[in-house]
Amino acid sequence: MAAALLAAAAPAGGQDAPPTASLLSVPAVESPGAGTPGVVEALRTPAGAFTASLVLPGAGQAALGLRRWPLYLAVEAGLWWLWADAAHAFGRYRDGYRDLAWDAARIQEGPRQDGGWSYYEVMSHYHASGAFDADPAAGVQPEPDPSTYNGSVWEIARGIYLPGGAIDPDGPEYADALAWYEARAAGPGFLWTWVGRESDLDRFRRLIGAADDSRRTQTTAVGVILANHLVSAVDGLIAARLRAGSRPALDAALAPGPGGLEWRLRVRVPLASDHGQDR
């Protein structure tokens, strides 16, 4: 078979056949530096370095050969670890205060229903929810004790819709106040009391505070992560422009402001050039 292929490939006229290796040769692949720039060279442009570092801090610096790229990457990894640790801690504290509230304070029977964050935060401020309906036999009668949560909600509703103090159960103002109360009061499935369980309430408050701290840590970590992306992107942009020979310009001027004269500082970084002129 190989001999037949070689014979077919041999030129006519009795000329010698070309080397057999030419039948198996592979066309040369053009190097990344020739013609169009390669991926690494594209990342060394101002736009490439900016975009790469914006997506992954330190990527543009690495493409430019700058030694500070591990710093950006280490900050990114450390912040995500901090975020994940805070998220795990928040889940642990959340489960803790929900379980404690159900075991020590919730007074209704039936299947357990967990509320949202605001519900448990309210539980940490009031010793008791009070009744949702003080007299079930006569429609919804709001809790009258303002020291309880539901009682405080009804007191606010009365202040909004019944400021004169007169209550007409058949009037539209009372209906509006009752609707406002029903929308915000703790319902029959979410009543509680910490009376006689003050030590549990103190522990509950500590869990709520720890969960709140963990959530704030998550928020702070996300903010610093975004800042790290932006700083790395701007750093990559400036470094790429310096590598290309185009330097940023720094302008300082004294200008009038709302409180009088003030110094204004402006940094101008060219993003692209056309025939030597910055756009």
PDB file of C-alpha atoms in Angstrom:
ATOM      1  CA  MET A   1       0.000   0.000   0.000  1.00  0.00           C
ATOM      2  CA  ALA A   2       2.749   2.470   0.955  1.00  0.00           C
ATOM      3  CA  ALA A   3       4.657   1.567  -2.219  1.00  0.00           C
ATOM      4  CA  ALA A   4       1.594   2.232  -4.367  1.00  0.00           C
ATOM      5  CA  LEU A   5       1.112   5.641  -2.753  1.00  0.00           C
ATOM      6  CA  LEU A   6       4.734   6.525  -3.337  1.00  0.00           C
ATOM      7  CA  ALA A   7       4.506   5.402  -6.974  1.00  0.00           C
ATOM      8  CA  ALA A   8       1.371   7.476  -7.538  1.00  0.00           C
ATOM      9  CA  ALA A   9       3.032  10.519  -6.004  1.00  0.00           C
ATOM     10  CA  ALA A  10       6.159  10.147  -8.146  1.00  0.00           C
ATOM     11  CA  PRO A  11       6.443  12.769 -10.934  1.00  0.00           C
ATOM     12  CA  ALA A  12       6.179  11.699 -14.563  1.00  0.00           C
ATOM     13  CA  GLY A  13       9.073  11.690 -16.998  1.00  0.00           C
ATOM     14  CA  GLY A  14      11.299   9.454 -14.941  1.00  0.00           C
ATOM     15  CA  GLN A  15      12.333  12.185 -12.574  1.00  0.00           C
ATOM     16  CA  ASP A  16      13.318  11.190  -9.099  1.00  0.00           C
ATOM     17  CA  ALA A  17      10.469  11.153  -6.563  1.00  0.00           C
ATOM     18  CA  PRO A  18      10.519  13.780  -3.796  1.00  0.00           C
ATOM     19  CA  PRO A  19      11.472  12.586  -0.357  1.00  0.00           C
ATOM     20  CA  THR A  20       8.773  10.452   1.256  1.00  0.00           C
ATOM     21  CA  ALA A  21       8.786  12.689   4.321  1.00  0.00           C
ATOM     22  CA  SER A  22       7.108  15.360   2.210  1.00  0.00           C
ATOM     23  CA  LEU A  23       3.963  13.239   2.108  1.00  0.00           C
ATOM     24  CA  LEU A  24       3.690  13.336   5.886  1.00  0.00           C
ATOM     25  CA  SER A  25       4.801  16.909   6.445  1.00  0.00           C
ATOM     26  CA  VAL A  26       2.568  19.303   8.373  1.00  0.00           C
ATOM     27  CA  PRO A  27       2.204  22.963   7.338  1.00  0.00           C
ATOM     28  CA  ALA A  28       4.125  25.284   9.571  1.00  0.00           C
ATOM     29  CA  VAL A  29       2.046  27.022  12.202  1.00  0.00           C
ATOM     30  CA  GLU A  30       2.534  30.761  12.331  1.00  0.00           C
ATOM     31  CA  SER A  31       3.954  31.963  15.605  1.00  0.00           C
ATOM     32  CA  PRO A  32       1.709  34.119  17.830  1.00  0.00           C
ATOM     33  CA  GLY A  33       4.023  37.076  17.353  1.00  0.00           C
ATOM     34  CA  ALA A  34       3.654  37.091  13.571  1.00  0.00           C
ATOM     35  CA  GLY A  35       0.632  38.643  11.907  1.00  0.00           C
ATOM     36  CA  THR A  36      -2.122  39.003  14.467  1.00  0.00           C
ATOM     37  CA  PRO A  37      -0.968  39.253  18.103  1.00  0.00           C
ATOM     38  CA  GLY A  38      -1.359  36.246  20.354  1.00  0.00           C
ATOM     39  CA  VAL A  39      -3.478  36.030  23.463  1.00  0.00           C
ATOM     40  CA  VAL A  40      -0.706  37.126  25.809  1.00  0.00           C
ATOM     41  CA  GLU A  41       0.205  40.066  23.590  1.00  0.00           C
ATOM     42  CA  ALA A  42      -3.472  41.084  23.447  1.00  0.00           C
ATOM     43  CA  LEU A  43      -3.575  41.100  27.240  1.00  0.00           C
ATOM     44  CA  ARG A  44      -0.637  43.512  27.238  1.00  0.00           C
ATOM     45  CA  THR A  45      -2.621  46.207  25.474  1.00  0.00           C
ATOM     46  CA  PRO A  46      -4.308  48.828  27.679  1.00  0.00           C
ATOM     47  CA  ALA A  47      -7.794  47.484  26.899  1.00  0.00           C
ATOM     48  CA  GLY A  48      -6.682  43.882  27.366  1.00  0.00           C
ATOM     49  CA  ALA A  49      -4.894  44.514  30.654  1.00  0.00           C
ATOM     50  CA  PHE A  50      -7.849  46.536  31.973  1.00  0.00           C
ATOM     51  CA  THR A  51     -10.417  43.878  31.017  1.00  0.00           C
ATOM     52  CA  ALA A  52      -8.349  40.925  32.226  1.00  0.00           C
ATOM     53  CA  SER A  53      -7.657  42.524  35.608  1.00  0.00           C
ATOM     54  CA  LEU A  54     -11.284  43.589  35.949  1.00  0.00           C
ATOM     55  CA  VAL A  55     -12.382  39.964  35.511  1.00  0.00           C
ATOM     56  CA  LEU A  56      -9.543  38.395  37.533  1.00  0.00           C
ATOM     57  CA  PRO A  57      -7.402  40.761  39.628  1.00  0.00           C
ATOM     58  CA  GLY A  58      -3.735  40.328  38.803  1.00  0.00           C
ATOM     59  CA  ALA A  59      -4.290  38.805  35.337  1.00  0.00           C
ATOM     60  CA  GLY A  60      -3.283  41.966  33.493  1.00  0.00           C
ATOM     61  CA  GLN A  61      -0.275  42.484  35.749  1.00  0.00           C
ATOM     62  CA  ALA A  62       0.837  38.873  35.118  1.00  0.00           C
ATOM     63  CA  ALA A  63       0.593  39.350  31.344  1.00  0.00           C
ATOM     64  CA  LEU A  64       2.674  42.522  31.632  1.00  0.00           C
ATOM     65  CA  GLY A  65       5.306  40.720  33.692  1.00  0.00           C
ATOM     66  CA  LEU A  66       4.758  42.775  36.816  1.00  0.00           C
ATOM     67  CA  ARG A  67       5.761  41.129  40.067  1.00  0.00           C
ATOM     68  CA  ARG A  68       2.811  42.498  42.038  1.00  0.00           C
ATOM     69  CA  TRP A  69       0.204  40.285  40.356  1.00  0.00           C
ATOM     70  CA  PRO A  70       0.245  37.673  43.194  1.00  0.00           C
ATOM     71  CA  LEU A  71      -0.776  40.411  45.638  1.00  0.00           C
ATOM     72  CA  TYR A  72      -4.035  41.096  43.816  1.00  0.00           C
ATOM     73  CA  LEU A  73      -4.745  37.386  43.477  1.00  0.00           C
ATOM     74  CA  ALA A  74      -3.986  36.735  47.143  1.00  0.00           C
ATOM     75  CA  VAL A  75      -6.295  39.555  48.232  1.00  0.00           C
ATOM     76  CA  GLU A  76      -9.044  38.148  46.009  1.00  0.00           C
ATOM     77  CA  ALA A  77      -8.667  34.626  47.391  1.00  0.00           C
ATOM     78  CA  GLY A  78      -8.507  35.856  50.987  1.00  0.00           C
ATOM     79  CA  LEU A  79     -11.637  37.971  50.614  1.00  0.00           C
ATOM     80  CA  TRP A  80     -13.642  35.134  49.097  1.00  0.00           C
ATOM     81  CA  TRP A  81     -12.505  32.876  51.916  1.00  0.00           C
ATOM     82  CA  LEU A  82     -13.644  35.533  54.396  1.00  0.00           C
ATOM     83  CA  TRP A  83     -17.021  35.794  52.631  1.00  0.00           C
ATOM     84  CA  ALA A  84     -17.522  32.013  52.643  1.00  0.00           C
ATOM     85  CA  ASP A  85     -16.542  31.749  56.315  1.00  0.00           C
ATOM     86  CA  ALA A  86     -18.978  34.529  57.245  1.00  0.00           C
ATOM     87  CA  ALA A  87     -21.730  32.890  55.197  1.00  0.00           C
ATOM     88  CA  HIS A  88     -21.174  29.595  57.026  1.00  0.00           C
ATOM     89  CA  ALA A  89     -21.204  31.379  60.384  1.00  0.00           C
ATOM     90  CA  PHE A  90     -24.401  33.233  59.491  1.00  0.00           C
ATOM     91  CA  GLY A  91     -26.144  29.972  58.642  1.00  0.00           C
ATOM     92  CA  ARG A  92     -25.043  28.445  61.924  1.00  0.00           C
ATOM     93  CA  TYR A  93     -26.237  31.419  63.984  1.00  0.00           C
ATOM     94  CA  ARG A  94     -29.498  31.622  62.034  1.00  0.00           C
ATOM     95  CA  ASP A  95     -30.285  27.987  62.730  1.00  0.00           C
ATOM     96  CA  GLY A  96     -29.408  28.585  66.379  1.00  0.00           C
ATOM     97  CA  TYR A  97     -31.731  31.536  66.982  1.00  0.00           C
ATOM     98  CA  ARG A  98     -34.561  29.929  64.997  1.00  0.00           C
ATOM     99  CA  ASP A  99     -34.332  26.713  67.041  1.00  0.00           C
ATOM    100  CA  LEU A 100     -34.103  28.621  70.314  1.00  0.00           C
ATOM    101  CA  ALA A 101     -37.105  30.776  69.445  1.00  0.00           C
ATOM    102  CA  TRP A 102     -39.186  27.715  68.609  1.00  0.00           C
ATOM    103  CA  ASP A 103     -38.169  25.757  71.699  1.00  0.00           C
ATOM    104  CA  ALA A 104     -38.291  28.573  74.254  1.00  0.00           C
ATOM    105  CA  ALA A 105     -40.644  31.315  73.074  1.00  0.00           C
ATOM    106  CA  ARG A 106     -43.044  30.228  70.349  1.00  0.00           C
ATOM    107  CA  ILE A 107     -46.423  29.402  71.905  1.00  0.00           C
ATOM    108  CA  GLN A 108     -48.529  28.060  69.026  1.00  0.00           C
ATOM    109  CA  GLU A 109     -48.996  24.412  68.232  1.00  0.00           C
ATOM    110  CA  GLY A 110     -48.828  22.610  64.911  1.00  0.00           C
ATOM    111  CA  PRO A 111     -46.169  22.424  62.218  1.00  0.00           C
ATOM    112  CA  ARG A 112     -43.222  24.718  62.691  1.00  0.00           C
ATOM    113  CA  GLN A 113     -43.102  27.868  60.569  1.00  0.00           C
ATOM    114  CA  ASP A 114     -39.938  29.963  60.434  1.00  0.00           C
ATOM    115  CA  GLY A 115     -40.147  33.680  59.789  1.00  0.00           C
ATOM    116  CA  GLY A 116     -37.787  36.027  58.023  1.00  0.00           C
ATOM    117  CA  TRP A 117     -34.948  38.085  59.481  1.00  0.00           C
ATOM    118  CA  SER A 118     -37.174  40.999  60.524  1.00  0.00           C
ATOM    119  CA  TYR A 119     -39.491  38.689  62.465  1.00  0.00           C
ATOM    120  CA  TYR A 120     -36.694  37.368  64.681  1.00  0.00           C
ATOM    121  CA  GLU A 121     -35.177  40.800  65.085  1.00  0.00           C
ATOM    122  CA  VAL A 122     -38.543  42.013  66.425  1.00  0.00           C
ATOM    123  CA  MET A 123     -38.594  39.035  68.809  1.00  0.00           C
ATOM    124  CA  SER A 124     -35.321  40.279  70.284  1.00  0.00           C
ATOM    125  CA  HIS A 125     -36.893  43.653  71.188  1.00  0.00           C
ATOM    126  CA  TYR A 126     -40.217  42.561  72.699  1.00  0.00           C
ATOM    127  CA  HIS A 127     -40.779  40.158  75.553  1.00  0.00           C
ATOM    128  CA  ALA A 128     -44.096  39.038  74.046  1.00  0.00           C
ATOM    129  CA  SER A 129     -45.997  39.321  70.813  1.00  0.00           C
ATOM    130  CA  GLY A 130     -49.367  39.683  72.495  1.00  0.00           C
ATOM    131  CA  ALA A 131     -52.505  38.199  70.965  1.00  0.00           C
ATOM    132  CA  PHE A 132     -53.328  38.760  67.342  1.00  0.00           C
ATOM    133  CA  ASP A 133     -57.036  38.664  68.119  1.00  0.00           C
ATOM    134  CA  ALA A 134     -57.944  39.518  71.702  1.00  0.00           C
ATOM    135  CA  ASP A 135     -61.540  38.285  71.261  1.00  0.00           C
ATOM    136  CA  PRO A 136     -61.932  35.701  68.485  1.00  0.00           C
ATOM    137  CA  ALA A 137     -65.685  35.520  69.079  1.00  0.00           C
ATOM    138  CA  ALA A 138     -66.238  39.084  67.851  1.00  0.00           C
ATOM    139  CA  GLY A 139     -64.105  39.397  64.743  1.00  0.00           C
ATOM    140  CA  VAL A 140     -60.529  40.659  64.929  1.00  0.00           C
ATOM    141  CA  GLN A 141     -59.974  42.632  68.120  1.00  0.00           C
ATOM    142  CA  PRO A 142     -56.382  43.960  68.138  1.00  0.00           C
ATOM    143  CA  GLU A 143     -54.110  43.460  71.139  1.00  0.00           C
ATOM    144  CA  PRO A 144     -54.665  46.449  73.503  1.00  0.00           C
ATOM    145  CA  ASP A 145     -51.392  46.173  75.514  1.00  0.00           C
ATOM    146  CA  PRO A 146     -48.842  48.549  73.907  1.00  0.00           C
ATOM    147  CA  SER A 147     -45.932  46.873  75.742  1.00  0.00           C
ATOM    148  CA  THR A 148     -46.344  43.852  73.454  1.00  0.00           C
ATOM    149  CA  TYR A 149     -45.389  43.888  69.797  1.00  0.00           C
ATOM    150  CA  ASN A 150     -48.912  43.531  68.429  1.00  0.00           C
ATOM    151  CA  GLY A 151     -50.160  46.100  70.925  1.00  0.00           C
ATOM    152  CA  SER A 152     -47.534  48.572  69.711  1.00  0.00           C
ATOM    153  CA  VAL A 153     -48.572  47.941  66.105  1.00  0.00           C
ATOM    154  CA  TRP A 154     -52.198  48.693  66.972  1.00  0.00           C
ATOM    155  CA  GLU A 155     -51.175  51.837  68.827  1.00  0.00           C
ATOM    156  CA  ILE A 156     -49.354  53.088  65.715  1.00  0.00           C
ATOM    157  CA  ALA A 157     -52.330  52.211  63.521  1.00  0.00           C
ATOM    158  CA  ARG A 158     -54.632  54.187  65.802  1.00  0.00           C
ATOM    159  CA  GLY A 159     -52.278  57.157  65.690  1.00  0.00           C
ATOM    160  CA  ILE A 160     -52.341  57.136  61.898  1.00  0.00           C
ATOM    161  CA  TYR A 161     -56.004  56.518  61.188  1.00  0.00           C
ATOM    162  CA  LEU A 162     -57.750  57.402  64.475  1.00  0.00           C
ATOM    163  CA  PRO A 163     -55.814  60.408  65.783  1.00  0.00           C
ATOM    164  CA  GLY A 164     -58.782  61.818  67.670  1.00  0.00           C
ATOM    165  CA  GLY A 165     -59.020  58.802  69.957  1.00  0.00           C
ATOM    166  CA  ALA A 166     -62.666  58.111  69.077  1.00  0.00           C
ATOM    167  CA  ILE A 167     -63.200  54.583  67.774  1.00  0.00           C
ATOM    168  CA  ASP A 168     -66.160  53.777  65.563  1.00  0.00           C
ATOM    169  CA  PRO A 169     -65.913  50.083  64.612  1.00  0.00           C
ATOM    170  CA  ASP A 170     -68.256  50.704  61.698  1.00  0.00           C
ATOM    171  CA  GLY A 171     -66.383  53.701  60.283  1.00  0.00           C
ATOM    172  CA  PRO A 172     -63.966  53.623  57.327  1.00  0.00           C
ATOM    173  CA  GLU A 173     -61.121  54.992  59.465  1.00  0.00           C
ATOM    174  CA  TYR A 174     -61.361  52.025  61.817  1.00  0.00           C
ATOM    175  CA  ALA A 175     -61.406  49.635  58.858  1.00  0.00           C
ATOM    176  CA  ASP A 176     -58.234  51.245  57.505  1.00  0.00           C
ATOM    177  CA  ALA A 177     -56.533  51.037  60.912  1.00  0.00           C
ATOM    178  CA  LEU A 178     -57.529  47.384  61.275  1.00  0.00           C
ATOM    179  CA  ALA A 179     -56.213  46.541  57.799  1.00  0.00           C
ATOM    180  CA  TRP A 180     -52.900  48.259  58.635  1.00  0.00           C
ATOM    181  CA  TYR A 181     -52.701  46.267  61.886  1.00  0.00           C
ATOM    182  CA  GLU A 182     -53.478  42.916  60.248  1.00  0.00           C
ATOM    183  CA  ALA A 183     -50.788  43.479  57.605  1.00  0.00           C
ATOM    184  CA  ARG A 184     -48.029  44.089  60.188  1.00  0.00           C
ATOM    185  CA  ALA A 185     -48.934  42.277  63.404  1.00  0.00           C
ATOM    186  CA  ALA A 186     -47.592  38.825  64.263  1.00  0.00           C
ATOM    187  CA  GLY A 187     -50.239  36.368  63.103  1.00  0.00           C
ATOM    188  CA  PRO A 188     -51.657  33.340  64.921  1.00  0.00           C
ATOM    189  CA  GLY A 189     -48.840  31.088  63.678  1.00  0.00           C
ATOM    190  CA  PHE A 190     -46.057  33.385  64.889  1.00  0.00           C
ATOM    191  CA  LEU A 191     -46.908  34.389  68.454  1.00  0.00           C
ATOM    192  CA  TRP A 192     -44.269  34.255  71.201  1.00  0.00           C
ATOM    193  CA  THR A 193     -43.473  35.107  74.801  1.00  0.00           C
ATOM    194  CA  TRP A 194     -40.145  35.309  76.644  1.00  0.00           C
ATOM    195  CA  VAL A 195     -41.797  35.946  80.007  1.00  0.00           C
ATOM    196  CA  GLY A 196     -40.102  33.695  82.558  1.00  0.00           C
ATOM    197  CA  ARG A 197     -37.386  32.794  80.009  1.00  0.00           C
ATOM    198  CA  GLU A 198     -35.206  35.902  80.280  1.00  0.00           C
ATOM    199  CA  SER A 199     -31.961  33.925  80.155  1.00  0.00           C
ATOM    200  CA  ASP A 200     -33.084  32.380  76.873  1.00  0.00           C
ATOM    201  CA  LEU A 201     -33.914  35.839  75.588  1.00  0.00           C
ATOM    202  CA  ASP A 202     -30.376  37.033  76.408  1.00  0.00           C
ATOM    203  CA  ARG A 203     -28.914  34.076  74.533  1.00  0.00           C
ATOM    204  CA  PHE A 204     -31.310  34.707  71.638  1.00  0.00           C
ATOM    205  CA  ARG A 205     -30.158  38.319  71.428  1.00  0.00           C
ATOM    206  CA  ARG A 206     -26.514  37.250  71.341  1.00  0.00           C
ATOM    207  CA  LEU A 207     -27.244  34.872  68.461  1.00  0.00           C
ATOM    208  CA  ILE A 208     -29.108  37.604  66.595  1.00  0.00           C
ATOM    209  CA  GLY A 209     -26.172  39.984  67.100  1.00  0.00           C
ATOM    210  CA  ALA A 210     -23.642  37.400  65.934  1.00  0.00           C
ATOM    211  CA  ALA A 211     -25.711  36.658  62.830  1.00  0.00           C
ATOM    212  CA  ASP A 212     -25.972  40.364  62.094  1.00  0.00           C
ATOM    213  CA  ASP A 213     -22.185  40.740  62.420  1.00  0.00           C
ATOM    214  CA  SER A 214     -21.642  37.826  60.028  1.00  0.00           C
ATOM    215  CA  ARG A 215     -23.969  39.380  57.470  1.00  0.00           C
ATOM    216  CA  ARG A 216     -22.133  42.703  57.721  1.00  0.00           C
ATOM    217  CA  THR A 217     -18.829  40.885  57.216  1.00  0.00           C
ATOM    218  CA  GLN A 218     -20.204  39.344  54.030  1.00  0.00           C
ATOM    219  CA  THR A 219     -21.331  42.732  52.756  1.00  0.00           C
ATOM    220  CA  THR A 220     -17.969  44.313  53.563  1.00  0.00           C
ATOM    221  CA  ALA A 221     -16.095  41.474  51.858  1.00  0.00           C
ATOM    222  CA  VAL A 222     -18.133  41.904  48.666  1.00  0.00           C
ATOM    223  CA  GLY A 223     -17.450  45.649  48.679  1.00  0.00           C
ATOM    224  CA  VAL A 224     -13.687  45.154  49.064  1.00  0.00           C
ATOM    225  CA  ILE A 225     -13.736  42.425  46.369  1.00  0.00           C
ATOM    226  CA  LEU A 226     -15.288  44.870  43.913  1.00  0.00           C
ATOM    227  CA  ALA A 227     -12.729  47.505  44.914  1.00  0.00           C
ATOM    228  CA  ASN A 228      -9.893  45.019  44.375  1.00  0.00           C
ATOM    229  CA  HIS A 229     -11.181  44.300  40.853  1.00  0.00           C
ATOM    230  CA  LEU A 230     -11.397  48.000  40.037  1.00  0.00           C
ATOM    231  CA  VAL A 231      -7.986  48.913  41.486  1.00  0.00           C
ATOM    232  CA  SER A 232      -6.332  46.021  39.662  1.00  0.00           C
ATOM    233  CA  ALA A 233      -8.024  47.025  36.394  1.00  0.00           C
ATOM    234  CA  VAL A 234      -6.918  50.657  36.650  1.00  0.00           C
ATOM    235  CA  ASP A 235      -3.416  49.568  37.649  1.00  0.00           C
ATOM    236  CA  GLY A 236      -3.246  47.254  34.631  1.00  0.00           C
ATOM    237  CA  LEU A 237      -4.469  50.020  32.338  1.00  0.00           C
ATOM    238  CA  ILE A 238      -1.871  52.522  33.567  1.00  0.00           C
ATOM    239  CA  ALA A 239       0.929  49.945  33.474  1.00  0.00           C
ATOM    240  CA  ALA A 240       0.052  48.976  29.889  1.00  0.00           C
ATOM    241  CA  ARG A 241       0.008  52.599  28.789  1.00  0.00           C
ATOM    242  CA  LEU A 242       3.396  53.190  30.420  1.00  0.00           C
ATOM    243  CA  ARG A 243       4.710  50.093  28.635  1.00  0.00           C
ATOM    244  CA  ALA A 244       3.427  51.502  25.331  1.00  0.00           C
ATOM    245  CA  GLY A 245       5.092  54.835  26.028  1.00  0.00           C
ATOM    246  CA  SER A 246       1.943  56.863  26.723  1.00  0.00           C
ATOM    247  CA  ARG A 247       1.961  58.315  30.195  1.00  0.00           C
ATOM    248  CA  PRO A 248      -1.041  59.464  32.186  1.00  0.00           C
ATOM    249  CA  ALA A 249      -1.458  63.181  32.781  1.00  0.00           C
ATOM    250  CA  LEU A 250      -2.019  64.722  36.190  1.00  0.00           C
ATOM    251  CA  ASP A 251      -3.828  68.060  36.381  1.00  0.00           C
ATOM    252  CA  ALA A 252      -4.245  70.157  39.514  1.00  0.00           C
ATOM    253  CA  ALA A 253      -6.156  73.415  39.645  1.00  0.00           C
ATOM    254  CA  LEU A 254      -7.696  75.830  42.120  1.00  0.00           C
ATOM    255  CA  ALA A 255     -11.415  76.214  41.339  1.00  0.00           C
ATOM    256  CA  PRO A 256     -14.456  77.700  43.079  1.00  0.00           C
ATOM    257  CA  GLY A 257     -16.626  75.232  44.960  1.00  0.00           C
ATOM    258  CA  PRO A 258     -19.695  75.193  47.224  1.00  0.00           C
ATOM    259  CA  GLY A 259     -17.619  76.127  50.278  1.00  0.00           C
ATOM    260  CA  GLY A 260     -15.196  78.474  48.529  1.00  0.00           C
ATOM    261  CA  LEU A 261     -11.975  77.787  46.646  1.00  0.00           C
ATOM    262  CA  GLU A 262     -10.859  74.164  46.547  1.00  0.00           C
ATOM    263  CA  TRP A 263      -8.124  72.096  44.925  1.00  0.00           C
ATOM    264  CA  ARG A 264      -9.257  69.726  42.193  1.00  0.00           C
ATOM    265  CA  LEU A 265      -7.056  66.838  41.077  1.00  0.00           C
ATOM    266  CA  ARG A 266      -7.687  64.987  37.813  1.00  0.00           C
ATOM    267  CA  VAL A 267      -5.864  61.989  36.317  1.00  0.00           C
ATOM    268  CA  ARG A 268      -6.195  61.505  32.568  1.00  0.00           C
ATOM    269  CA  VAL A 269      -5.212  58.093  31.177  1.00  0.00           C
ATOM    270  CA  PRO A 270      -5.321  57.702  27.365  1.00  0.00           C
ATOM    271  CA  LEU A 271      -7.243  54.569  26.416  1.00  0.00           C
ATOM    272  CA  ALA A 272      -6.253  54.290  22.783  1.00  0.00           C
ATOM    273  CA  SER A 273      -4.205  56.130  20.162  1.00  0.00           C
ATOM    274  CA  ASP A 274      -4.653  56.854  16.453  1.00  0.00           C
ATOM    275  CA  HIS A 275      -1.589  57.875  14.472  1.00  0.00           C
ATOM    276  CA  GLY A 276       0.127  59.012  17.616  1.00  0.00           C
ATOM    277  CA  GLN A 277      -2.754  61.174  18.829  1.00  0.00           C
ATOM    278  CA  ASP A 278      -4.570  60.104  22.001  1.00  0.00           C
ATOM    279  CA  ARG A 279      -8.340  59.962  21.756  1.00  0.00           C
TER     280      ARG A 279
END
